[in-house]
Coordinates of C-alpha atoms in Angstrom, one line a residue:
T1 CA 0.1 -7.4 -8.3
C2 CA 2.3 -4.6 -7.2
L3 CA 5.9 -5.2 -6.1
L4 CA 9.1 -3.3 -5.3
L5 CA 12.3 -4.2 -7.0
N6 CA 15.7 -2.9 -5.9
V7 CA 18.3 -3.6 -8.6
A8 CA 21.7 -4.5 -7.2
R9 CA 23.8 -2.2 -9.3
D10 CA 23.6 0.7 -11.7
A11 CA 24.8 -0.9 -14.9
P12 CA 23.5 -1.1 -18.5
G13 CA 21.1 -3.9 -18.9
V14 CA 20.5 -4.9 -15.3
L15 CA 16.8 -3.9 -15.3
H16 CA 16.4 -5.7 -18.6
E17 CA 17.9 -8.9 -17.0
V18 CA 15.6 -8.6 -14.1
L19 CA 12.5 -8.1 -16.3
G20 CA 13.6 -11.0 -18.4
Y21 CA 12.7 -13.4 -15.6
F22 CA 9.0 -12.2 -16.0
A23 CA 9.1 -12.5 -19.8
A24 CA 10.4 -16.1 -19.6
K25 CA 7.3 -17.1 -17.6
K26 CA 5.0 -15.0 -19.9
I27 CA 4.0 -12.7 -17.0
N28 CA 2.7 -9.4 -18.5
L29 CA 4.0 -6.2 -16.9
A30 CA 1.6 -3.4 -16.9
V31 CA 3.6 -0.4 -15.5
I32 CA 7.1 0.2 -14.2
Y33 CA 7.7 3.3 -12.1
P34 CA 11.3 4.3 -11.2
C35 CA 11.5 5.8 -7.7
P36 CA 14.8 7.5 -6.7
M37 CA 16.2 6.2 -3.4
P38 CA 16.8 8.9 -0.9
R39 CA 20.4 9.9 -0.3
L40 CA 21.6 7.4 -2.9
D41 CA 22.5 9.1 -6.1
W42 CA 21.4 7.3 -9.3
E43 CA 19.9 4.3 -7.4
Y44 CA 16.3 3.4 -7.8
T45 CA 13.6 1.2 -6.5
F46 CA 11.1 0.1 -9.2
L47 CA 7.4 -0.2 -8.5
V48 CA 6.2 -2.8 -10.9
E49 CA 2.5 -3.5 -11.6
L50 CA 1.9 -6.8 -13.4
H51 CA -0.8 -9.2 -14.4
G52 CA -0.8 -12.3 -12.1
H53 CA -1.3 -13.2 -8.5
H54 CA 1.5 -13.8 -6.0
A55 CA 0.2 -17.3 -5.3
D56 CA 0.5 -18.4 -9.0
A57 CA 3.3 -21.0 -9.4
D58 CA 5.1 -19.1 -12.2
F59 CA 5.0 -15.8 -10.3
S60 CA 6.3 -17.5 -7.1
N61 CA 9.0 -19.1 -9.1
V62 CA 10.1 -15.7 -10.5
L63 CA 10.2 -14.2 -7.0
D64 CA 12.3 -17.2 -5.8
L65 CA 14.8 -16.9 -8.7
L66 CA 15.2 -13.1 -8.3
S67 CA 15.7 -13.5 -4.5
A68 CA 18.5 -16.1 -5.2
S69 CA 20.1 -14.0 -8.0
N70 CA 22.7 -11.3 -7.6
L71 CA 20.5 -8.9 -9.7
C72 CA 18.4 -7.6 -6.8
A73 CA 19.9 -5.9 -3.8
S74 CA 17.1 -7.3 -1.7
P75 CA 14.3 -9.8 -2.3
P76 CA 11.4 -8.4 -4.3
L77 CA 8.6 -7.1 -2.0
V78 CA 5.0 -7.8 -2.9
I79 CA 3.0 -4.9 -1.7
G80 CA -0.4 -5.9 -3.0
S81 CA -1.9 -8.8 -5.0
Y82 CA -5.5 -8.9 -6.0
P83 CA -7.6 -11.6 -7.7
R84 CA -8.5 -11.0 -11.3
A85 CA -11.8 -9.2 -11.8
T86 CA -14.7 -11.2 -13.0
R87 CA -18.0 -10.1 -14.5

């Protein structure tokens, strides 16, 4: 799954707090890309790739918790979620 996260403030440990929600549910993060926000100095959107489907209960719970928290400036946006590959 790929999603966009906008942290609410530039402060030490904020991204760590946000990512802690995923760790608590044992959701493996594959990649985190910081993307500078246009016209906003030192503010970033993070593109996160993770193992899990947006319909999974634990993943949905994390999205709900982050949406309700004051850690994200806006609710996390899922931009793609794909089934696990099978052989």
